[in-house]
CSV table of C-alpha atoms in Angstrom, one decimal:
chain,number,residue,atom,x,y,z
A,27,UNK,CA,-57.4,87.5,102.1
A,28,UNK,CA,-60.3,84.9,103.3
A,29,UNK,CA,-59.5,81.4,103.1
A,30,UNK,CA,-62.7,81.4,101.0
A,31,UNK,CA,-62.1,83.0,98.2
A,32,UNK,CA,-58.3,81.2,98.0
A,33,UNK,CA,-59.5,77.8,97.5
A,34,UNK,CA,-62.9,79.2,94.9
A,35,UNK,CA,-59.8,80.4,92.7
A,36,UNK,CA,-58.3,77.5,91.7
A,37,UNK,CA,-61.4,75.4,91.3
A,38,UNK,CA,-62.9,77.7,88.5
A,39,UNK,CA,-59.6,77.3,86.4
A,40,UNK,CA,-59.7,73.7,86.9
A,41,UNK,CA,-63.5,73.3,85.9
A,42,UNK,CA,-62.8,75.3,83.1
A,43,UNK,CA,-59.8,72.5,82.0
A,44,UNK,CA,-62.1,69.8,82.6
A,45,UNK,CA,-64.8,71.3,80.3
A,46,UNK,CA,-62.5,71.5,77.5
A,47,UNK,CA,-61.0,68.5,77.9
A,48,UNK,CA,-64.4,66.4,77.9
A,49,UNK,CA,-65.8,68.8,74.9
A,50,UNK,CA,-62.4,67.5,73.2
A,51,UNK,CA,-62.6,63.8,74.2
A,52,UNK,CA,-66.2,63.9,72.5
A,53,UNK,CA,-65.3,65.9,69.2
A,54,UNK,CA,-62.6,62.9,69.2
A,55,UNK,CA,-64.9,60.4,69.5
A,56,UNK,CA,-67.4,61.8,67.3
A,57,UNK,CA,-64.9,62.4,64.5
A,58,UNK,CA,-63.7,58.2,65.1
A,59,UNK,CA,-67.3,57.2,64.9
A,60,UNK,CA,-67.9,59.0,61.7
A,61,UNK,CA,-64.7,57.8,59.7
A,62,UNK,CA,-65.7,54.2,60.8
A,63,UNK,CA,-69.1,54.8,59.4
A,64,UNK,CA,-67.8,55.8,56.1
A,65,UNK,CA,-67.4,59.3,56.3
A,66,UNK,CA,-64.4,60.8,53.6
A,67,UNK,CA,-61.9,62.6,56.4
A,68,UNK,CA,-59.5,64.9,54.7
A,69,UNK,CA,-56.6,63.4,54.1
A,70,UNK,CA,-57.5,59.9,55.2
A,71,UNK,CA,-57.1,57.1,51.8
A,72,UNK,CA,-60.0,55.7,50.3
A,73,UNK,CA,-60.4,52.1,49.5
A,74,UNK,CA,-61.4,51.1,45.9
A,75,UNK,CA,-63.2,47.8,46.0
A,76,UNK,CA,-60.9,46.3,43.1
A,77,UNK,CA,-61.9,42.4,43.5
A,78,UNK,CA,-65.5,43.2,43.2
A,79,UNK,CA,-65.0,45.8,39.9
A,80,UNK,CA,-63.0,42.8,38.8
A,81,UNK,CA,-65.6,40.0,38.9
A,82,UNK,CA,-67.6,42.3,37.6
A,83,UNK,CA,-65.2,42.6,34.1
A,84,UNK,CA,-65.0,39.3,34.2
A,85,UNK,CA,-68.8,38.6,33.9
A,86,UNK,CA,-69.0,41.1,31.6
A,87,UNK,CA,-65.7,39.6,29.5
A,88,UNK,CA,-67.7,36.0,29.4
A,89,UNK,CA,-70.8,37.3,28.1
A,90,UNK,CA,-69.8,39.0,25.5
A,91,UNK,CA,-67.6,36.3,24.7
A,92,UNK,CA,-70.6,34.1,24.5
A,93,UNK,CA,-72.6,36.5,22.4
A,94,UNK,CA,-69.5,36.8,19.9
A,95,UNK,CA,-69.6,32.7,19.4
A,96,UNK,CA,-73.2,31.7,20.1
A,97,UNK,CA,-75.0,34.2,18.4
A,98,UNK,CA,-73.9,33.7,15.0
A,99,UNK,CA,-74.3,30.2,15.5
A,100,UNK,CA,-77.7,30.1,17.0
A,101,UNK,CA,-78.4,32.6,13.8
A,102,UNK,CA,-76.8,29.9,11.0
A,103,UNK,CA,-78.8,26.7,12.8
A,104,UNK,CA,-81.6,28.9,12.1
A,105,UNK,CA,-80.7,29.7,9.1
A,106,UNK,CA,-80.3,26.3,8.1
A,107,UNK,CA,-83.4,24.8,9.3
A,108,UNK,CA,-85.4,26.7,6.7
A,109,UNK,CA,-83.7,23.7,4.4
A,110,UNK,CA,-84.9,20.9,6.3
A,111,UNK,CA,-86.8,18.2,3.4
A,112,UNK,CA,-90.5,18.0,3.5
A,113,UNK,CA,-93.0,16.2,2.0
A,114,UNK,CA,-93.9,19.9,0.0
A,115,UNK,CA,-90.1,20.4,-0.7
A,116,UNK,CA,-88.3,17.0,-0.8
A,117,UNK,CA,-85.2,18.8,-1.9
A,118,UNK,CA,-84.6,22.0,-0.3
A,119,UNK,CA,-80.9,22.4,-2.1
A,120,UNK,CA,-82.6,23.7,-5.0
A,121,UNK,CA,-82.7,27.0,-3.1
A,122,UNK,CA,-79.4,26.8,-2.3
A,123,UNK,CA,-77.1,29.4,-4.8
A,124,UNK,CA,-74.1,27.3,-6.5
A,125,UNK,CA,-75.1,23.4,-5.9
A,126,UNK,CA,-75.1,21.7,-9.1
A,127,UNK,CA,-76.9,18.1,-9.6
A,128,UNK,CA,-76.0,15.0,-11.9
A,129,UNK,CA,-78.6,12.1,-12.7
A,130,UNK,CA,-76.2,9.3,-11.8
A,131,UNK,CA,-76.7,5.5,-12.0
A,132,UNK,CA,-76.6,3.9,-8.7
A,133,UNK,CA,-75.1,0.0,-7.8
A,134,UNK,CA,-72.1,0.1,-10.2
A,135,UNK,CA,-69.0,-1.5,-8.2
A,136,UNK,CA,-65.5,-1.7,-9.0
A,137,UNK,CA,-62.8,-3.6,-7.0
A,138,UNK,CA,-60.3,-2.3,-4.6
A,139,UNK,CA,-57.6,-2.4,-7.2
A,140,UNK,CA,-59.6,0.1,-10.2
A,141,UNK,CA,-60.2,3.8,-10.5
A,142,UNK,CA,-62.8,5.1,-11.5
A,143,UNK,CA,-62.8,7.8,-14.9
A,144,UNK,CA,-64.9,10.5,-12.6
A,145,UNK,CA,-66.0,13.3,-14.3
A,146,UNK,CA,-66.2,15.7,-11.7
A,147,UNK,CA,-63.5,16.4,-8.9
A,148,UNK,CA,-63.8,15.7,-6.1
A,149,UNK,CA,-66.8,12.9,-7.6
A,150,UNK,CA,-69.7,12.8,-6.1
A,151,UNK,CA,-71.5,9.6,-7.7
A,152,UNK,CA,-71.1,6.9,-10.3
A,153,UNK,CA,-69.6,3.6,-10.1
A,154,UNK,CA,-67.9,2.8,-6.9
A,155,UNK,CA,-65.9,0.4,-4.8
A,156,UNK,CA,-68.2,-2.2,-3.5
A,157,UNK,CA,-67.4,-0.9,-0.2
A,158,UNK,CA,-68.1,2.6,1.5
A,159,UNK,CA,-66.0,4.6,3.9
A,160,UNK,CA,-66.5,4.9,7.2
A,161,UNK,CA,-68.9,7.9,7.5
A,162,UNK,CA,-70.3,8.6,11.5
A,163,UNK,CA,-69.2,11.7,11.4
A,164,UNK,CA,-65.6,10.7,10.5
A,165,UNK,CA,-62.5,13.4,10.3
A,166,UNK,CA,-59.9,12.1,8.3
A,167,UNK,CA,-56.3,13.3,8.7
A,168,UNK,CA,-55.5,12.8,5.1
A,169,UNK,CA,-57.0,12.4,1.5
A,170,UNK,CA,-58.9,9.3,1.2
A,171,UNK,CA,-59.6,7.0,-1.8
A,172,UNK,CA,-62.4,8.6,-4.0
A,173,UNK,CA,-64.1,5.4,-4.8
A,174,UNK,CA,-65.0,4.7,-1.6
A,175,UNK,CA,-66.0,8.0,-0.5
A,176,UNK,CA,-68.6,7.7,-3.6
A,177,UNK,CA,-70.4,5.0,-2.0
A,178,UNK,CA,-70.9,6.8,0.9
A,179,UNK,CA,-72.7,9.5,-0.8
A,180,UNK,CA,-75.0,6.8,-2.1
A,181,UNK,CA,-75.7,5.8,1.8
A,182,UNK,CA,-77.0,9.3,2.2
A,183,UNK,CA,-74.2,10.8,3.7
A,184,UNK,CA,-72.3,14.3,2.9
A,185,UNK,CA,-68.7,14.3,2.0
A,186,UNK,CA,-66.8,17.8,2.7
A,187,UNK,CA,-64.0,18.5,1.7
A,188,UNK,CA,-61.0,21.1,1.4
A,189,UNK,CA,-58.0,21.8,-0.4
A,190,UNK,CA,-55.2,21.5,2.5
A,191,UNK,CA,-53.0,24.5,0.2
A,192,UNK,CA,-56.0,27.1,1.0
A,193,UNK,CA,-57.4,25.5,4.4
A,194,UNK,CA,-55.5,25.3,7.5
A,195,UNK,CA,-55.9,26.0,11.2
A,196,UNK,CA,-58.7,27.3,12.8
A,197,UNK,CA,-60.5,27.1,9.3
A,198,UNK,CA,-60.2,22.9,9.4
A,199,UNK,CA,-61.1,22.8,12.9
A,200,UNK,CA,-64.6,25.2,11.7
A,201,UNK,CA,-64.9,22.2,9.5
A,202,UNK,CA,-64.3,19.7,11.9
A,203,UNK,CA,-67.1,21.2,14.2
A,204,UNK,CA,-70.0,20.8,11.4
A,205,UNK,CA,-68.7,17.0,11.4
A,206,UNK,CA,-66.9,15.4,14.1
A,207,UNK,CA,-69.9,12.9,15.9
A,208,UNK,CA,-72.3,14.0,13.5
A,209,UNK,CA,-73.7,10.3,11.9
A,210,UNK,CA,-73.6,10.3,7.8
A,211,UNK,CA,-71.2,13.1,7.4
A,212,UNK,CA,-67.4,12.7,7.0
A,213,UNK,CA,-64.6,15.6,6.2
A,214,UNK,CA,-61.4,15.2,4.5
A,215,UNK,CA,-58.6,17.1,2.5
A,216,UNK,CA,-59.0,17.0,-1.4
A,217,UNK,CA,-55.5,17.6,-3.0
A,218,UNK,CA,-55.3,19.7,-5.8
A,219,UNK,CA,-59.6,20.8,-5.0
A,220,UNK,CA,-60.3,23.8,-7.2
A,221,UNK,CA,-62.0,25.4,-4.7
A,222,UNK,CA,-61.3,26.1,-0.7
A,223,UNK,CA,-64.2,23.8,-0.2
A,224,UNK,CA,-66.3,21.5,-2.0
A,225,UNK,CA,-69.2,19.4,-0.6
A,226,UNK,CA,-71.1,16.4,-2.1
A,227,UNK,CA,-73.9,14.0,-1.6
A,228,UNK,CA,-75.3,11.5,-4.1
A,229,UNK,CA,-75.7,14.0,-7.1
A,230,UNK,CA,-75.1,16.7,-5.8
A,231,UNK,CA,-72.1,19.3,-5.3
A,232,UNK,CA,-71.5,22.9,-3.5
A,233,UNK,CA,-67.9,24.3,-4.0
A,234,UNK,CA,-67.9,27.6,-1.8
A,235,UNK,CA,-64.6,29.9,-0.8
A,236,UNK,CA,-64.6,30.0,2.7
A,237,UNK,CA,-65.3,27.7,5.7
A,238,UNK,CA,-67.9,30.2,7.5
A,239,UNK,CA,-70.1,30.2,4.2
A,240,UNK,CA,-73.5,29.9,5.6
A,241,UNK,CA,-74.4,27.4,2.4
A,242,UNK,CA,-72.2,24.7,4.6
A,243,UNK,CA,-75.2,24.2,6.5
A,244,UNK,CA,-77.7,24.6,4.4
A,245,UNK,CA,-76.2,21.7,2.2
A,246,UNK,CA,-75.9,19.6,4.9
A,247,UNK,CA,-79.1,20.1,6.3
A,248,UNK,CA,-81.0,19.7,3.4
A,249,UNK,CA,-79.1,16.1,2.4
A,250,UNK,CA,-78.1,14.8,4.7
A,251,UNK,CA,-79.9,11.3,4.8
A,252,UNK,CA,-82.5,13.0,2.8
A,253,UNK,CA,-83.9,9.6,1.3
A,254,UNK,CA,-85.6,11.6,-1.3
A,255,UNK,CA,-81.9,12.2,-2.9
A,256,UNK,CA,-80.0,9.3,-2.5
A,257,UNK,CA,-80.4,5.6,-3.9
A,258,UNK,CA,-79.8,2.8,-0.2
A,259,UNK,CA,-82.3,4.6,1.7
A,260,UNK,CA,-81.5,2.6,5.1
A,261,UNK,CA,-78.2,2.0,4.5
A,262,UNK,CA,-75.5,2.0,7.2
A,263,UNK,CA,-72.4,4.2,7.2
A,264,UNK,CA,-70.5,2.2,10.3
A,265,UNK,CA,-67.5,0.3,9.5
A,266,UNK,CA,-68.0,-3.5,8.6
A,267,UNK,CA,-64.6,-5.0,10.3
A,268,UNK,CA,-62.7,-6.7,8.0
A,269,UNK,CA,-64.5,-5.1,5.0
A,270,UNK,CA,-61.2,-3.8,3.6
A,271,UNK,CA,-61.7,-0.3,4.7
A,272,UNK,CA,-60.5,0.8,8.2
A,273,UNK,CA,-61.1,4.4,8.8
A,274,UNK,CA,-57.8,4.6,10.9
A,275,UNK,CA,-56.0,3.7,8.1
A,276,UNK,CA,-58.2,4.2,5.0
A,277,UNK,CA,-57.6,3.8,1.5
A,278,UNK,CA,-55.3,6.7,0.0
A,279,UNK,CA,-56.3,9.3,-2.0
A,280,UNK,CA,-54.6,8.8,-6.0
A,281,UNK,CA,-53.7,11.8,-7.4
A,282,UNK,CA,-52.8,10.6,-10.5
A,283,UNK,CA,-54.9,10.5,-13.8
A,284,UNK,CA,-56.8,7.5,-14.4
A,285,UNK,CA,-55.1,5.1,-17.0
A,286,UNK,CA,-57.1,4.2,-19.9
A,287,UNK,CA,-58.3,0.6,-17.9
A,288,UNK,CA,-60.2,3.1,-15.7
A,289,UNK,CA,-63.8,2.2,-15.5
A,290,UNK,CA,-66.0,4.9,-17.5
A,291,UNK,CA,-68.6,6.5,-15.6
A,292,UNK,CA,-71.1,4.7,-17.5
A,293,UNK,CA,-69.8,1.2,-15.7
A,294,UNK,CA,-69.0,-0.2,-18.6
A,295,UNK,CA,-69.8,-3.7,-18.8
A,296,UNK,CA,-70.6,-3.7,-14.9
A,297,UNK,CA,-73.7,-4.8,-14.0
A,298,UNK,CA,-75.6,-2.8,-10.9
A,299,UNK,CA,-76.2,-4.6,-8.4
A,300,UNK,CA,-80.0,-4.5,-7.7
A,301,UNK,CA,-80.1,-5.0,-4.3
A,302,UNK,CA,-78.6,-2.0,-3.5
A,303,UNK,CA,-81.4,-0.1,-4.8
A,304,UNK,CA,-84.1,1.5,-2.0
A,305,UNK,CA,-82.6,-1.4,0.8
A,306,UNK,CA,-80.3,-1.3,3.5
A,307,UNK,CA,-78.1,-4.4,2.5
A,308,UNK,CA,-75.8,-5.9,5.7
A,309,UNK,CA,-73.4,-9.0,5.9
A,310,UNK,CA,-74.8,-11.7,8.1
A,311,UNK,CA,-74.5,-11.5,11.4
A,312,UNK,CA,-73.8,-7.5,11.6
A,313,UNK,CA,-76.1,-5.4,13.1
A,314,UNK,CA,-76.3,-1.7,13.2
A,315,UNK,CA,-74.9,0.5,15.9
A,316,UNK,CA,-76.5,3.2,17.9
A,317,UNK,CA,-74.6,5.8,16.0
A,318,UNK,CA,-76.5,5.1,12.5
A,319,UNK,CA,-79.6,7.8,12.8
A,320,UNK,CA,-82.6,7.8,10.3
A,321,UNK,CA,-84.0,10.9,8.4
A,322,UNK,CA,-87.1,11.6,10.2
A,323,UNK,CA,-90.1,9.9,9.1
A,324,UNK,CA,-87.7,7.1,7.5
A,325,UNK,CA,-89.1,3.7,8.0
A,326,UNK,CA,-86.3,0.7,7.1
A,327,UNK,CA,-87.8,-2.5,5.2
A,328,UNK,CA,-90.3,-4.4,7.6
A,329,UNK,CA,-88.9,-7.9,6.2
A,330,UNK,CA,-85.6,-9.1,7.7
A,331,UNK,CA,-82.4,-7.8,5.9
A,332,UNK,CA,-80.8,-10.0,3.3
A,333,UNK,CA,-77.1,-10.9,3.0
A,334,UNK,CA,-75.9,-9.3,-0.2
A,335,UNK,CA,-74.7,-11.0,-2.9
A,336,UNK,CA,-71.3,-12.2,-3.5
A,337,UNK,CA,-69.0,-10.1,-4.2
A,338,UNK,CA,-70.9,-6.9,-2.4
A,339,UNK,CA,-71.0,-5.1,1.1
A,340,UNK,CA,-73.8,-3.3,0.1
């Protein structure tokens, strides 16, 4: 045989092997490309972004967790703005269903050793010790004396209250929200209250079953230093040290019945003491701190104050 033809032989074979072998380094490579490129390959596993979907749950966890609390409470402000005072409507709690009001006299003091014969529980006005309980937005602990709470009310502020046997928990801390920091208001358990809670301001009284009552608002928006509703328009309700009252360790709450020495709710034989009446009265040398607010529109007396009479704290 030629010498030709016995070296063409084994070239074709071997171009044929190289052929196949290039056509299956590319098919390689083109299937290596397209897996890194995202392409599903049968078989291969498939990564589920799990950090991203949860962030994702997450934001969508907060927001509706912000809608559940915010809402309702952007809905009640709301709400409650409709019973801001007015010069057309100077007492808005008219409208509110349940409050009940009582004409009562106003400057009527009794000492820090009398009770008062209250006819209404808790009271909310008549005579009163001649000094007030602390009231910026105070949260007592525990049942205070009545008859300085009383005098309070006549500073314009609102008094709630709750009976500690029906309101506990989560329900005295929705309480404590709608008062804690908030200037003329002050909350505090009421032994024995016939109601879950009651709330009061000179005259006026809203007993309501449960702490998410939207009338909580309401009554405190439309009395709160509503000077069209309460007698010491002006008056302070910061603590005067040495005053007797110390709202870290106030008065207590009596629970007993007043003994027939009580003072009726007519004063007796007390005689008001004038200059309570439509004046902020301060001892000398106290001044007001930034956390006593005004109603809108309120202007205090132009003249200097004047020390109150002996005897009184105003």
């Amino acid at each position: 045989m030629p010498s030709g033809s016995e070296s063409r032989g084994p070239d074709k074979k071997s171009g044929k092997k190289s052929a196949k072998a290039i056509k299956a380094a590319q098919k390689k490579s083109s299937g290596t490309k397209a897996s890194g490129g995202g392409a599903n390959i049968k078989g291969a596993p498939r990564h589920i972004p799990w950090l991203t979907i949860g962030a994702g749950g997450a934001v969508v966890a907060l927001v509706a967790v912000l809608a559940v609390n915010l809402v309702p409470k952007y809905q009640a402000n709301v709400e409650a703005s409709r019973y801001e005072p007015s010069a057309e409507n100077p007492d808005p709690s008219v409208d509110i269903d349940g409050v009940i009001t009582v004409d009562y006299p106003a400057g009527i003091h009794v000492q820090p050793t009398q009770r008062v014969a209250y006819d209404q529980s808790p009271p909310f006005g008549g005579p009163h010790d001649g000094v007030w309980a602390t009231c910026t937005g105070t949260v007592y602990p525990d049942a205070i004396r009545s008859e300085n709470a009383v005098h309070s009310l006549e500073h314009g502020a609102v008094w709630v209250t709750y009976n500690p046997d029906d309101v506990s928990g989560d329900q005295v801390r929705t309480l404590e929200d709608k008062v804690d920091g908030r200037t003329f208001t002050m909350l505090s358990p009421y032994p024995g209250l016939d109601s879950p809670v009651s709330l009061q301001s000179w005259g006026h009284q809203l007993k309501l079953d449960s702490v998410d009552d939207p009338r909580i608002d309401q009554f405190i928006t439309a009395l709160r230093i509503n000077p069209n509703t309460y007698p010491e328009v002006g008056a302070t309700c910061s603590s005067i040290p040495g005053s007797g009252f110390d709202p870290d360790n106030p008065p207590p709450f009596d629970p007993s019945p007043p003994g027939p020495d009580a003072v009726p709710m007519n004063g007796g034989d007390i005689t008001p003491d004038q200059s309570e009446l439509g004046g902020m009265q301060l001892p000398p040398g106290f001044e007001q701190t930034p956390d006593v607010e005004q109603a809108p529109g309120l202007q205090l007396p132009p003249e200097p104050l004047q020390a109150p009479t002996e005897g009184s704290n105003g």
